[in-house]
Coordinates of C-alpha atoms in Angstrom, one line a residue:
M1 CA -56.7 27.5 48.4
K2 CA -52.9 27.8 47.8
K3 CA -52.7 24.1 47.0
S4 CA -55.4 24.5 44.5
L5 CA -53.7 27.4 42.8
Y6 CA -50.4 25.5 42.7
T7 CA -52.1 22.5 41.2
I8 CA -53.7 24.7 38.5
A9 CA -50.3 26.4 37.8
V10 CA -48.5 23.1 37.4
S11 CA -51.2 21.8 35.1
V12 CA -51.0 24.9 32.9
L13 CA -47.2 24.5 32.7
I14 CA -47.5 20.9 31.7
L15 CA -50.1 21.8 29.0
V16 CA -47.9 24.6 27.6
S17 CA -44.9 22.3 27.6
Q18 CA -46.8 19.7 25.8
Q19 CA -48.0 22.2 23.2
V20 CA -44.5 23.6 22.6
T21 CA -43.1 20.1 22.3
A22 CA -45.8 19.2 19.8
Q23 CA -45.0 22.3 17.8
T24 CA -41.2 22.0 17.7
G25 CA -40.8 18.2 17.9
G26 CA -38.3 18.6 20.7
F27 CA -36.1 21.4 22.0
S28 CA -35.6 23.2 18.7
F29 CA -37.5 24.9 16.0
K30 CA -36.0 24.6 12.5
A31 CA -34.4 27.6 10.9
A32 CA -34.6 27.8 7.1
G33 CA -31.8 26.2 5.2
S34 CA -30.3 24.3 8.2
P35 CA -30.9 20.9 9.8
A36 CA -32.8 21.4 13.1
E37 CA -31.7 18.2 14.9
P38 CA -28.7 16.7 13.0
K39 CA -27.8 13.1 13.6
V40 CA -24.1 14.1 13.8
A41 CA -23.5 16.9 16.3
A42 CA -21.0 19.4 14.9
V43 CA -20.1 22.9 15.9
W44 CA -19.0 25.4 13.3
N45 CA -17.7 28.3 15.4
K46 CA -14.3 26.7 16.1
Y47 CA -11.5 24.8 14.3
Y48 CA -11.0 21.1 14.4
T49 CA -7.7 19.5 15.0
Y50 CA -6.6 16.6 12.8
E51 CA -8.0 14.2 15.4
G52 CA -11.2 16.2 15.4
I53 CA -11.5 16.0 11.7
T54 CA -11.0 12.2 11.8
D55 CA -13.6 11.8 14.5
L56 CA -16.2 13.9 12.7
C57 CA -15.6 12.0 9.4
N58 CA -15.9 8.7 11.1
R59 CA -19.2 9.7 12.8
L60 CA -20.7 10.9 9.4
V61 CA -19.8 7.6 7.8
K62 CA -21.3 5.6 10.7
A63 CA -24.5 7.7 10.6
Y64 CA -24.9 7.8 6.8
P65 CA -23.5 4.6 5.3
G66 CA -25.7 5.0 2.2
L67 CA -24.3 8.4 1.4
I68 CA -20.7 8.7 2.5
T69 CA -17.5 6.7 2.5
M70 CA -14.1 7.5 3.9
E71 CA -10.6 6.4 2.7
S72 CA -7.0 7.4 2.8
A73 CA -5.5 8.7 -0.4
G74 CA -2.0 8.2 1.1
K75 CA 0.2 9.3 3.9
S76 CA 1.7 12.7 4.7
Y77 CA 5.4 13.3 5.4
A78 CA 4.7 12.6 9.1
G79 CA 2.5 9.6 8.4
R80 CA -1.0 11.1 8.8
D81 CA -3.7 9.8 6.5
M82 CA -4.8 12.0 3.7
I83 CA -8.5 11.7 4.3
V84 CA -10.9 11.7 1.3
L85 CA -14.7 11.5 1.6
T86 CA -16.9 10.3 -1.2
L87 CA -20.5 11.5 -1.1
T88 CA -23.3 10.3 -3.4
D89 CA -26.6 8.4 -3.1
K90 CA -25.3 4.9 -3.5
A91 CA -28.8 3.6 -4.3
T92 CA -28.7 5.6 -7.6
G93 CA -25.4 4.2 -8.9
S94 CA -21.7 4.0 -8.3
H95 CA -19.8 7.2 -7.5
A96 CA -17.5 6.5 -10.5
S97 CA -20.5 6.5 -13.0
K98 CA -21.6 10.0 -12.1
P99 CA -20.2 13.5 -12.9
A100 CA -18.1 14.4 -9.9
Y101 CA -16.9 17.5 -8.1
W102 CA -13.7 17.8 -6.1
V103 CA -13.2 19.9 -3.0
D104 CA -10.1 20.4 -0.9
G105 CA -8.8 22.7 1.8
N106 CA -5.8 23.7 3.9
I107 CA -3.1 23.2 1.3
H108 CA -1.2 25.8 3.2
G109 CA -0.5 25.1 6.9
N110 CA -1.9 28.4 8.2
E111 CA -4.9 28.6 5.9
I112 CA -6.9 26.4 8.1
Q113 CA -10.5 27.4 7.6
G114 CA -10.6 25.7 4.2
T115 CA -10.9 22.5 6.2
E116 CA -14.0 23.7 7.9
M117 CA -15.6 24.8 4.6
A118 CA -15.0 21.3 3.2
L119 CA -16.2 19.5 6.4
Y120 CA -19.3 21.7 6.6
T121 CA -20.1 20.8 3.0
A122 CA -19.9 17.0 3.8
W123 CA -21.9 17.4 7.0
Y124 CA -24.6 19.6 5.4
L125 CA -25.1 17.2 2.5
C126 CA -25.6 14.3 4.8
E127 CA -27.9 16.0 7.2
M128 CA -30.1 17.6 4.5
Y129 CA -30.4 14.6 2.3
G130 CA -34.0 13.4 2.2
K131 CA -35.1 16.7 3.9
N132 CA -34.3 19.0 1.0
D133 CA -35.3 18.2 -2.6
F134 CA -32.3 20.0 -4.1
I135 CA -29.7 18.2 -1.9
T136 CA -31.5 14.8 -2.5
E137 CA -31.5 15.3 -6.3
L138 CA -27.9 16.5 -6.3
L139 CA -26.6 13.5 -4.5
G140 CA -28.7 11.2 -6.7
E141 CA -27.1 12.7 -9.8
K142 CA -23.6 13.6 -8.8
T143 CA -20.6 12.6 -6.7
I144 CA -18.7 15.0 -4.5
Y145 CA -15.1 14.0 -3.4
I146 CA -13.9 16.0 -0.4
A147 CA -10.4 16.1 1.1
P148 CA -10.8 18.2 4.2
T149 CA -7.0 18.9 4.6
I150 CA -4.3 18.2 2.0
N151 CA -1.6 19.4 4.4
P152 CA -2.4 17.6 7.7
D153 CA 1.1 18.0 9.1
G154 CA 0.9 21.8 8.6
R155 CA -2.5 21.9 10.2
A156 CA -1.3 19.8 13.2
Y157 CA 1.6 22.3 13.6
F158 CA -0.7 25.3 13.5
T159 CA -3.3 23.9 15.9
G160 CA -0.8 22.2 18.3
N161 CA 2.2 24.5 18.5
A162 CA 2.9 28.1 19.3
G163 CA 4.1 28.9 15.8
S164 CA 2.4 29.3 12.5
L165 CA 3.7 28.1 9.1
R166 CA 2.3 28.7 5.7
S167 CA 4.2 25.7 4.3
G168 CA 4.0 22.1 5.2
V169 CA 6.2 20.4 7.8
V170 CA 9.4 19.0 6.4
P171 CA 12.5 20.1 8.4
R172 CA 15.1 21.9 6.3
D173 CA 18.6 23.3 6.8
D174 CA 17.9 26.7 5.2
D175 CA 21.2 28.3 6.2
R176 CA 23.2 25.2 5.3
D177 CA 25.0 24.9 8.7
G178 CA 24.2 21.2 9.0
L179 CA 21.4 21.7 11.5
V180 CA 17.6 21.7 11.2
D181 CA 15.0 22.9 13.6
E182 CA 17.6 24.5 15.8
D183 CA 16.3 28.0 15.3
G184 CA 12.6 27.3 15.4
F185 CA 10.2 29.9 16.9
E186 CA 10.6 30.4 20.6
D187 CA 7.6 31.2 22.9
L188 CA 9.4 33.6 25.2
N189 CA 6.6 34.4 27.6
G190 CA 5.0 30.9 27.6
D191 CA 1.5 32.1 26.4
G192 CA 1.3 29.4 23.7
E193 CA 1.6 31.9 20.9
I194 CA 4.4 33.2 18.7
S195 CA 3.7 36.9 18.5
M196 CA 5.5 40.1 17.7
M197 CA 8.5 41.5 19.5
R198 CA 9.1 45.2 20.2
R199 CA 11.6 47.1 22.3
K200 CA 11.8 50.6 23.7
A201 CA 14.0 53.0 21.8
A202 CA 14.4 56.7 22.4
D203 CA 14.6 57.4 18.6
G204 CA 12.4 54.5 17.4
N205 CA 10.5 54.6 14.2
M206 CA 7.2 53.5 15.9
K207 CA 5.0 54.7 18.7
S208 CA 1.9 53.6 20.5
D209 CA -1.4 55.0 19.0
P210 CA -2.8 57.5 21.5
A211 CA -6.3 56.3 20.5
D212 CA -5.5 52.7 21.2
P213 CA -2.3 51.9 23.0
R214 CA -2.3 48.3 21.7
K215 CA -1.6 49.6 18.2
M216 CA 1.8 50.5 16.9
I217 CA 1.9 53.3 14.3
P218 CA 4.9 54.8 12.4
V219 CA 6.2 58.2 13.3
V220 CA 6.1 61.1 10.9
P221 CA 9.4 62.6 9.6
G222 CA 11.1 64.6 12.4
E223 CA 9.1 62.9 15.1
K224 CA 10.8 60.5 17.6
G225 CA 9.1 57.3 18.4
D226 CA 9.3 55.3 21.6
Y227 CA 9.5 51.8 20.1
E228 CA 11.1 49.7 17.3
T229 CA 9.9 46.4 16.1
V230 CA 12.3 43.4 16.1
G231 CA 10.3 40.7 14.3
R232 CA 8.5 37.6 15.6
E233 CA 9.3 35.9 18.9
G234 CA 12.5 33.8 18.6
I235 CA 16.1 33.5 19.6
D236 CA 19.4 32.6 17.8
N237 CA 20.0 29.0 19.0
D238 CA 22.9 28.2 16.8
G239 CA 24.9 31.4 17.1
D240 CA 24.8 32.3 13.4
G241 CA 23.2 35.7 14.0
L242 CA 19.8 34.6 12.5
I243 CA 16.5 34.2 14.2
N244 CA 13.7 31.8 13.2
E245 CA 15.5 30.2 10.3
D246 CA 15.7 26.5 9.8
G247 CA 12.2 26.0 11.1
P248 CA 10.0 22.9 10.6
G249 CA 9.0 23.6 7.0
S250 CA 10.2 25.6 4.0
Y251 CA 8.5 24.4 0.9
D252 CA 5.2 25.6 -0.6
P253 CA 2.7 22.7 -1.4
N254 CA 1.0 24.9 -4.0
R255 CA 4.2 25.2 -6.1
D256 CA 4.8 21.5 -6.4
W257 CA 2.3 20.5 -9.1
G258 CA 3.4 19.2 -12.4
Y259 CA 2.1 21.9 -14.7
N260 CA 3.8 25.1 -15.5
W261 CA 6.4 24.0 -12.9
E262 CA 9.6 26.0 -12.4
P263 CA 12.5 25.3 -10.0
N264 CA 13.0 27.0 -6.7
Y265 CA 15.2 29.8 -8.1
V266 CA 12.3 30.9 -10.3
Q267 CA 9.4 30.0 -8.0
N268 CA 10.3 30.0 -4.3
G269 CA 8.9 27.0 -2.5
A270 CA 8.9 24.7 -5.6
D271 CA 11.0 22.1 -3.9
K272 CA 13.1 19.6 -5.8
Y273 CA 10.9 18.5 -8.7
P274 CA 7.2 18.3 -9.5
F275 CA 5.3 16.1 -7.1
S276 CA 8.3 15.7 -4.9
L277 CA 6.0 15.9 -1.8
P278 CA 4.1 12.9 -0.6
E279 CA 0.9 15.0 0.0
T280 CA 0.7 16.3 -3.6
R281 CA 1.6 12.9 -5.0
A282 CA -1.3 11.3 -3.0
I283 CA -3.8 13.8 -4.2
R284 CA -2.5 13.6 -7.8
D285 CA -2.9 9.8 -7.7
F286 CA -6.5 10.0 -6.3
I287 CA -7.6 12.6 -8.9
T288 CA -6.0 10.8 -11.9
S289 CA -7.7 7.6 -10.8
H290 CA -11.1 9.4 -10.7
P291 CA -11.4 10.9 -14.3
N292 CA -15.1 11.6 -13.7
I293 CA -14.1 14.7 -11.8
T294 CA -15.4 17.6 -13.9
G295 CA -15.1 20.6 -11.6
S296 CA -13.0 21.5 -8.6
Q297 CA -12.8 23.9 -5.6
S298 CA -9.7 24.5 -3.6
F299 CA -10.0 26.6 -0.4
H300 CA -7.2 29.1 0.6
N301 CA -7.1 32.3 2.5
S302 CA -7.4 35.3 2.5
G303 CA -8.8 38.3 0.7
G304 CA -12.3 37.4 -0.3
M305 CA -11.6 36.2 -3.8
I306 CA -13.0 33.7 -6.3
L307 CA -9.9 32.9 -8.3
K308 CA -9.8 31.4 -11.8
G309 CA -6.8 30.7 -13.9
P310 CA -4.5 30.8 -15.6
S311 CA -1.8 31.5 -13.0
V312 CA 0.8 32.3 -15.6
E313 CA 0.7 35.2 -18.0
G314 CA 0.0 34.0 -21.6
G315 CA -1.4 30.7 -20.3
G316 CA -4.9 31.8 -21.4
S317 CA -4.0 31.5 -25.1
E318 CA -2.8 28.0 -24.5
V319 CA -5.5 26.5 -22.3
Y320 CA -8.5 28.8 -22.0
S321 CA -10.9 28.8 -24.9
R322 CA -13.6 31.4 -25.1
P323 CA -16.4 28.8 -24.4
D324 CA -14.5 27.7 -21.3
D325 CA -14.0 31.2 -20.1
R326 CA -17.7 31.9 -20.5
V327 CA -18.4 29.0 -18.1
Y328 CA -15.9 30.4 -15.6
E329 CA -17.3 33.9 -15.8
S330 CA -21.0 32.8 -15.5
I331 CA -20.4 30.6 -12.5
G332 CA -18.0 33.0 -10.9
R333 CA -20.4 36.0 -11.2
T334 CA -23.1 33.9 -9.5
G335 CA -20.5 33.2 -6.8
E336 CA -20.1 36.9 -6.2
K337 CA -23.9 37.0 -5.4
I338 CA -23.7 33.9 -3.2
I339 CA -20.7 35.2 -1.2
P340 CA -21.0 39.0 -0.6
G341 CA -17.7 40.7 -0.5
Y342 CA -15.9 38.2 -2.7
R343 CA -14.7 39.1 -6.2
L344 CA -14.0 37.0 -9.3
L345 CA -10.4 37.5 -10.3
T346 CA -7.8 36.0 -12.6
I347 CA -4.7 34.8 -10.7
W348 CA -1.8 36.1 -12.9
K349 CA -3.6 39.3 -13.9
D350 CA -5.1 40.4 -10.6
M351 CA -2.7 38.9 -8.1
Y352 CA 0.7 37.4 -9.1
T353 CA 2.2 34.6 -11.1
V354 CA 2.1 31.1 -9.6
W355 CA 4.3 28.4 -11.2
G356 CA 3.4 24.8 -10.5
G357 CA 0.0 25.6 -8.8
E358 CA -2.7 23.1 -8.1
L359 CA -5.3 25.1 -10.1
D360 CA -3.3 25.1 -13.3
W361 CA -2.6 21.4 -13.0
M362 CA -6.2 20.5 -12.4
Y363 CA -7.3 22.4 -15.6
G364 CA -4.2 21.9 -17.7
S365 CA -3.5 18.2 -17.0
M366 CA -7.0 16.9 -16.0
G367 CA -9.3 19.2 -18.0
V368 CA -11.2 20.2 -14.9
F369 CA -13.1 23.5 -14.4
V370 CA -11.5 24.7 -11.1
Y371 CA -11.8 27.7 -8.8
S372 CA -9.6 28.7 -5.8
N373 CA -11.5 30.7 -3.2
E374 CA -9.4 33.0 -0.9
L375 CA -11.5 32.8 2.3
W376 CA -12.0 35.7 4.7
T377 CA -12.2 39.4 3.8
S378 CA -12.2 42.4 6.0
Y379 CA -15.5 43.3 4.4
L380 CA -17.2 40.8 6.7
M381 CA -16.2 42.7 9.8
F382 CA -18.7 45.5 9.4
N383 CA -20.2 44.6 6.0
D384 CA -18.5 47.7 4.6
T385 CA -15.4 48.1 2.4
T386 CA -14.4 51.3 4.1
Q387 CA -14.5 50.0 7.7
T388 CA -11.7 47.5 8.0
D389 CA -9.9 48.3 11.2
N390 CA -8.9 45.0 13.0
Y391 CA -8.4 46.8 16.3
E392 CA -11.9 48.3 16.3
F393 CA -13.4 45.0 15.2
D394 CA -11.6 43.2 18.0
R395 CA -12.7 45.8 20.5
L396 CA -16.4 46.1 19.4
L397 CA -17.2 42.5 18.4
L398 CA -14.6 40.2 20.0
F399 CA -14.1 42.2 23.2
E400 CA -10.3 42.2 22.7
D401 CA -10.2 38.4 22.7
A402 CA -8.0 38.3 19.6
F403 CA -5.2 40.5 20.9
L404 CA -2.4 39.3 23.2
P405 CA -1.5 42.2 25.5
W406 CA 2.1 43.4 25.4
E407 CA 4.2 41.7 28.0
E408 CA 7.8 42.5 28.9
V409 CA 10.3 39.6 28.8
D410 CA 14.1 39.1 28.7
H411 CA 15.7 38.3 25.4
P412 CA 19.2 36.9 25.3
V413 CA 20.3 39.3 22.5
Y414 CA 18.0 42.3 22.7
G415 CA 17.6 42.6 26.4
K416 CA 14.2 43.8 27.6
V417 CA 11.6 43.3 24.9
E418 CA 7.8 43.3 24.8
V419 CA 5.9 40.5 23.1
G420 CA 2.3 40.8 22.0
G421 CA 0.0 41.5 19.1
F422 CA -2.9 39.7 17.4
S423 CA -3.2 36.0 18.0
K424 CA -2.7 33.7 15.0
N425 CA -6.4 32.8 15.2
F426 CA -7.3 36.2 13.9
G427 CA -6.3 38.2 10.8
R428 CA -6.3 35.6 8.1
V429 CA -8.6 33.2 9.9
H430 CA -12.3 33.7 10.6
P431 CA -13.5 34.6 14.1
G432 CA -15.9 32.0 15.4
F433 CA -19.2 33.8 14.9
L434 CA -18.5 34.5 11.2
L435 CA -17.1 31.0 10.4
E436 CA -20.4 29.2 10.0
S437 CA -21.9 31.9 7.8
D438 CA -19.0 32.0 5.4
A439 CA -18.8 28.2 5.4
H440 CA -22.5 28.0 4.4
R441 CA -22.0 30.5 1.6
N442 CA -18.9 28.9 0.2
M443 CA -20.5 25.5 0.5
A444 CA -23.4 26.9 -1.5
F445 CA -21.0 28.0 -4.2
V446 CA -19.6 24.5 -4.3
L447 CA -23.0 23.0 -4.7
Y448 CA -23.9 25.4 -7.5
N449 CA -20.7 24.3 -9.3
A450 CA -21.5 20.7 -8.7
W451 CA -25.1 21.2 -10.0
Q452 CA -23.7 22.7 -13.2
T453 CA -21.5 19.7 -14.0
P454 CA -23.0 17.9 -17.1
K455 CA -26.4 16.2 -17.1
L456 CA -27.1 14.2 -20.2
E457 CA -30.5 13.3 -21.5
V458 CA -31.7 11.5 -24.6
S459 CA -34.3 14.1 -25.3
D460 CA -35.8 12.7 -28.5
I461 CA -35.8 9.6 -30.7
K462 CA -37.4 9.5 -34.1
V463 CA -37.8 6.3 -36.2
R464 CA -38.7 6.5 -39.9
E465 CA -39.2 3.7 -42.3
I466 CA -37.2 4.0 -45.5
K467 CA -36.8 1.8 -48.6
G468 CA -35.4 -1.8 -48.6
G469 CA -36.8 -2.7 -45.1
L470 CA -34.5 -0.2 -43.5
K471 CA -35.1 2.3 -40.7
E472 CA -33.7 5.8 -40.2
I473 CA -33.2 6.3 -36.4
T474 CA -32.4 9.9 -35.3
A475 CA -31.7 10.7 -31.6
T476 CA -31.0 14.0 -29.9
V477 CA -28.7 14.0 -26.8
S478 CA -28.9 17.1 -24.7
N479 CA -26.7 18.5 -21.9
I480 CA -29.0 20.5 -19.7
R481 CA -26.3 22.0 -17.5
M482 CA -23.6 24.6 -18.0
M483 CA -20.4 22.6 -18.1
P484 CA -19.5 20.7 -21.2
T485 CA -18.5 17.1 -21.1
H486 CA -15.0 18.1 -22.3
S487 CA -13.2 21.4 -21.7
A488 CA -11.1 22.8 -24.5
Q489 CA -8.0 21.5 -22.8
N490 CA -9.5 18.0 -22.5
I491 CA -10.4 18.1 -26.2
K492 CA -6.9 19.4 -27.2
Y493 CA -4.9 16.7 -25.4
R494 CA -7.6 14.0 -25.3
I495 CA -7.4 13.7 -21.6
T496 CA -10.5 11.5 -21.3
P497 CA -12.1 9.4 -24.1
P498 CA -14.9 10.9 -26.3
D499 CA -18.6 10.5 -25.4
Y500 CA -20.2 7.4 -26.7
I501 CA -23.8 7.2 -28.1
T502 CA -24.8 3.6 -28.8
L503 CA -27.9 2.2 -30.6
K504 CA -29.2 -1.1 -29.2
G505 CA -31.7 -3.3 -30.8
P506 CA -31.8 -3.4 -34.6
T507 CA -28.8 -4.3 -36.8
V508 CA -26.9 -1.1 -37.6
I509 CA -25.8 -0.6 -41.2
S510 CA -24.5 3.0 -40.9
G511 CA -24.0 5.6 -38.2
M512 CA -23.4 9.3 -38.5
V513 CA -23.5 12.6 -36.7
V514 CA -25.9 15.2 -38.0
T515 CA -23.7 18.3 -38.2
D516 CA -26.3 20.6 -39.6
P517 CA -29.9 19.4 -38.8
L518 CA -31.5 22.3 -40.7
N519 CA -29.8 21.3 -44.0
N520 CA -29.6 17.6 -43.2
V521 CA -25.8 17.5 -43.4
T522 CA -24.2 14.4 -41.8
L523 CA -20.7 13.0 -41.1
E524 CA -20.6 9.3 -41.3
Q525 CA -18.5 7.1 -38.8
K526 CA -17.6 4.1 -40.8
K527 CA -15.9 2.0 -38.1
D528 CA -18.1 0.6 -35.4
P529 CA -21.2 2.6 -36.5
E530 CA -23.5 1.3 -33.8
T531 CA -21.4 3.3 -31.2
L532 CA -20.8 6.9 -32.3
R533 CA -17.9 8.8 -30.8
I534 CA -18.7 12.4 -29.9
E535 CA -15.8 14.8 -29.2
N536 CA -17.9 17.0 -26.8
I537 CA -21.5 17.7 -25.7
P538 CA -21.5 21.4 -24.9
G539 CA -23.1 22.9 -21.9
Y540 CA -26.8 23.9 -22.5
G541 CA -26.2 22.2 -25.9
K542 CA -27.1 19.1 -27.8
V543 CA -25.8 16.7 -30.5
V544 CA -28.0 14.9 -33.1
V545 CA -27.0 11.4 -34.3
R546 CA -28.5 9.1 -36.8
W547 CA -28.3 5.4 -37.7
I548 CA -29.5 3.4 -40.7
A549 CA -30.6 0.0 -39.3
R550 CA -32.4 -3.2 -40.2
G551 CA -34.8 -5.2 -38.0
N552 CA -37.8 -4.8 -35.8
S553 CA -36.2 -5.0 -32.4
P554 CA -37.0 -2.4 -29.9
V555 CA -34.8 0.7 -30.1
T556 CA -32.7 1.9 -27.2
V557 CA -30.2 4.7 -27.2
N558 CA -27.5 4.7 -24.5
V559 CA -25.1 7.5 -23.7
R560 CA -21.8 7.1 -21.8
S561 CA -19.5 9.9 -20.9
V562 CA -16.5 9.8 -18.5
K563 CA -17.2 13.3 -17.1
G564 CA -20.9 13.6 -18.1
G565 CA -22.3 10.4 -16.7
T566 CA -24.8 8.1 -18.4
A567 CA -28.3 8.4 -20.0
S568 CA -30.6 6.0 -21.8
R569 CA -34.0 6.1 -23.5
A570 CA -36.1 3.5 -25.4
S571 CA -38.2 4.5 -28.3
I572 CA -42.0 4.2 -27.9
E573 CA -42.6 4.0 -31.7

């Protein structure tokens, strides 16, 4: 009897297992908006080293050769490849023939999560292509260029050393004593982190918070504290009385771009001259050789901001037209919906002036619509703007994993000190469980931007017989997306050529732009009339063109735009 019951139980378990497998197709059940069983395994609750970035990119290229390629835009100061990924459906045309969107991250060494946002975008596009109609159509129409880290040396320093640098890694003699790297950060307690130092003081200006002894709070006037802070972990190695100077980097890669550039005494971190750094030169050269880039996203941290230019007061009157600003406002306000807690702001007005920044160069020199997202906001901790206590968040959701307990050590100058405080992987950087959620939302903002790059259509062709065996051929070319084929800056400085609308078939006698269709007002182009040169095709707008031609050949209208792609239509009349 027992054997019979055992046999029945096993049979039931096998049947249930078969049913579950049949329902889910394996060991997982698809969640909406995500790949259930990706070909390329990737985890988005941690940060990748440079080697990890390279490995993930190589695996994507191997798994999806029809969608993604990988190249080096150049070398960093330390010789690391500046990886750039090109994503598009190769079966629908060359990447260079389609409107393109540029994405980069980690321009600052300690702003590492921009890399994960960029990588997640590449991974998601590959894994969802063919499974999601929007993604499939997007990669069929557009190209997306992704540079996961444009400061690979700074990232390697952050992920592989105890210290943390905002800049890139080029050793400098900041105090001009003829030595470099002699006063770098010193990990006094060997915990692999450069944290804060404090020492006991009978009349100190700080005290431990009674509600949370980990926390230091200032004393009120007349009250004596028990501690004073003495800066970050470090010692004076060269005997000049200074600690943590002459470290492994001192320039700012986001002050090195050749637009609105100012020298170091005006803009700290500007370095010697525009594009003096190999990293910014490499990215500049890639972007200038890909003029089809229409929009751009650069990922920074922190503060939960969707930043638009200009970065210099008064720059708006020079480079931002009202139509362009309407595009920025419309896309940015949608971004606020996509990424809760993030706010659309203008750099110089809502933050501070930035001379020689990447964002201004992209728009000012390349005519690209560009945003700079400041990733991570304390709003994400409790989904509440009023609840922003790092210590409480660490205690309730991270179980004090982000805090390095205070530990007493001997310091050669200060004597007994205590080192501790929040780890460098928390504060400006997402905790793991929130990283994937914010990566998806920021990726969605990128894809919305890319979708709004121009899409051109020859929406109408009319052929009318006129006297003398001639034909009047009128065509309407529409841009059904928000971004124009030329920004105001592009038009002003002729950064890219005009759009070309060409009539193929009959012999063209005259070509013209219909400037006022209602009143039949035209402007004739006397030179090369078969190919009309159009200054701009506005977003959600159209242009009407007309030819007078002779002959009975079939009529085809072709459109070619550097930033707007191509379109073609044959007349059925």
